[in-house]
C-alpha positions as YAML, in Angstrom:
chain: A
units: angstrom
residues:
- id: 1
  name: MET
  ca: [-59.89, -37.12, 47.26]
- id: 2
  name: VAL
  ca: [-56.71, -38.12, 49.09]
- id: 3
  name: LYS
  ca: [-54.19, -35.70, 50.54]
- id: 4
  name: LEU
  ca: [-50.72, -36.25, 51.90]
- id: 5
  name: ARG
  ca: [-50.65, -34.55, 55.31]
- id: 6
  name: LEU
  ca: [-48.72, -34.20, 58.53]
- id: 7
  name: LYS
  ca: [-50.34, -35.90, 61.52]
- id: 8
  name: ARG
  ca: [-49.24, -34.54, 64.88]
- id: 9
  name: CYS
  ca: [-47.75, -36.91, 67.47]
- id: 10
  name: GLY
  ca: [-45.44, -36.51, 70.45]
- id: 11
  name: ARG
  ca: [-45.93, -34.62, 73.66]
- id: 12
  name: LYS
  ca: [-46.61, -31.02, 74.59]
- id: 13
  name: GLN
  ca: [-44.09, -28.52, 73.18]
- id: 14
  name: ARG
  ca: [-42.28, -31.45, 71.49]
- id: 15
  name: ALA
  ca: [-44.22, -32.18, 68.34]
- id: 16
  name: VAL
  ca: [-43.27, -34.93, 65.91]
- id: 17
  name: TYR
  ca: [-45.31, -35.43, 62.77]
- id: 18
  name: GLN
  ca: [-46.19, -38.58, 60.85]
- id: 19
  name: ILE
  ca: [-46.51, -38.24, 57.08]
- id: 20
  name: VAL
  ca: [-49.77, -39.92, 56.11]
- id: 21
  name: ALA
  ca: [-52.19, -40.32, 53.23]
- id: 22
  name: ILE
  ca: [-55.64, -39.34, 54.48]
- id: 23
  name: ASP
  ca: [-59.07, -38.55, 53.08]
- id: 24
  name: VAL
  ca: [-59.70, -34.80, 52.69]
- id: 25
  name: ARG
  ca: [-62.82, -34.91, 54.83]
- id: 26
  name: SER
  ca: [-60.97, -36.40, 57.84]
- id: 27
  name: ARG
  ca: [-59.64, -34.31, 60.67]
- id: 28
  name: ARG
  ca: [-55.92, -33.95, 61.40]
- id: 29
  name: GLU
  ca: [-55.77, -36.89, 63.83]
- id: 30
  name: GLY
  ca: [-58.31, -38.95, 61.86]
- id: 31
  name: LYS
  ca: [-57.89, -42.45, 60.48]
- id: 32
  name: ASP
  ca: [-55.17, -42.54, 57.86]
- id: 33
  name: LEU
  ca: [-54.94, -44.74, 54.77]
- id: 34
  name: CYS
  ca: [-51.18, -45.28, 54.91]
- id: 35
  name: LYS
  ca: [-48.22, -44.07, 56.99]
- id: 36
  name: MET
  ca: [-45.33, -42.94, 54.83]
- id: 37
  name: GLY
  ca: [-42.72, -41.59, 57.20]
- id: 38
  name: PHE
  ca: [-42.15, -38.97, 59.85]
- id: 39
  name: TYR
  ca: [-40.85, -35.43, 60.24]
- id: 40
  name: ASP
  ca: [-39.19, -34.03, 63.35]
- id: 41
  name: PRO
  ca: [-38.86, -30.24, 62.96]
- id: 42
  name: ILE
  ca: [-36.88, -29.79, 66.20]
- id: 43
  name: ASN
  ca: [-34.05, -32.19, 65.28]
- id: 44
  name: SER
  ca: [-34.53, -31.65, 61.52]
- id: 45
  name: GLN
  ca: [-34.94, -35.38, 60.92]
- id: 46
  name: THR
  ca: [-37.03, -36.78, 58.10]
- id: 47
  name: TYR
  ca: [-37.77, -40.36, 57.10]
- id: 48
  name: LEU
  ca: [-39.66, -40.91, 53.84]
- id: 49
  name: ASN
  ca: [-40.98, -44.13, 52.35]
- id: 50
  name: ILE
  ca: [-40.41, -43.05, 48.74]
- id: 51
  name: PRO
  ca: [-42.17, -45.98, 46.97]
- id: 52
  name: SER
  ca: [-45.44, -45.46, 48.83]
- id: 53
  name: ILE
  ca: [-45.25, -41.67, 48.34]
- id: 54
  name: LEU
  ca: [-44.75, -42.16, 44.60]
- id: 55
  name: TYR
  ca: [-47.67, -44.61, 44.52]
- id: 56
  name: PHE
  ca: [-50.07, -42.07, 46.03]
- id: 57
  name: LEU
  ca: [-48.74, -39.22, 43.88]
- id: 58
  name: GLU
  ca: [-49.40, -41.35, 40.77]
- id: 59
  name: LYS
  ca: [-52.96, -41.95, 41.97]
- id: 60
  name: GLY
  ca: [-53.54, -38.18, 42.19]
- id: 61
  name: ALA
  ca: [-52.95, -37.42, 45.87]
- id: 62
  name: GLN
  ca: [-52.11, -33.78, 46.62]
- id: 63
  name: PRO
  ca: [-49.43, -32.90, 49.22]
- id: 64
  name: THR
  ca: [-49.97, -29.97, 51.57]
- id: 65
  name: GLY
  ca: [-47.71, -26.93, 51.34]
- id: 66
  name: THR
  ca: [-45.31, -28.05, 54.05]
- id: 67
  name: LEU
  ca: [-45.04, -31.56, 52.63]
- id: 68
  name: PHE
  ca: [-44.48, -30.13, 49.17]
- id: 69
  name: ASP
  ca: [-41.40, -28.32, 50.52]
- id: 70
  name: ILE
  ca: [-40.17, -31.44, 52.37]
- id: 71
  name: PHE
  ca: [-40.61, -33.60, 49.26]
- id: 72
  name: LYS
  ca: [-38.92, -31.00, 47.09]
- id: 73
  name: SER
  ca: [-35.84, -30.86, 49.33]
- id: 74
  name: ALA
  ca: [-35.70, -34.68, 49.47]
- id: 75
  name: GLY
  ca: [-35.91, -35.04, 45.68]
- id: 76
  name: VAL
  ca: [-39.22, -36.92, 45.60]
- id: 77
  name: PHE
  ca: [-40.51, -34.95, 42.63]
- id: 78
  name: TYR
  ca: [-37.33, -35.71, 40.69]
- id: 79
  name: GLU
  ca: [-38.02, -39.42, 41.24]
- id: 80
  name: PHE
  ca: [-41.67, -38.89, 40.31]
- id: 81
  name: ARG
  ca: [-40.77, -37.19, 37.00]
- id: 82
  name: LYS
  ca: [-38.22, -39.92, 36.26]
- id: 83
  name: LYS
  ca: [-40.80, -42.63, 36.91]
- id: 84
  name: VAL
  ca: [-43.54, -40.97, 34.83]
- id: 85
  name: ASN
  ca: [-41.29, -40.37, 31.80]
...
């Protein structure tokens, strides 16, 4: 099963996260299947590659709780519903 997760990058006390598709059995910094953007919680910056996110959501990938909130605020699920219907 594939999950959409945040993968920690950056330095100490200055975390930046990559949004990745990764196998459930992998650890947080494990090998990812695809990079789909980044999230910087300190500067409140987000970059999302919407087409690849929609591709993995169509294949049945499950986002984590934090990513669910990020996607919801960015309107990804609106695009997903529009594409499915």
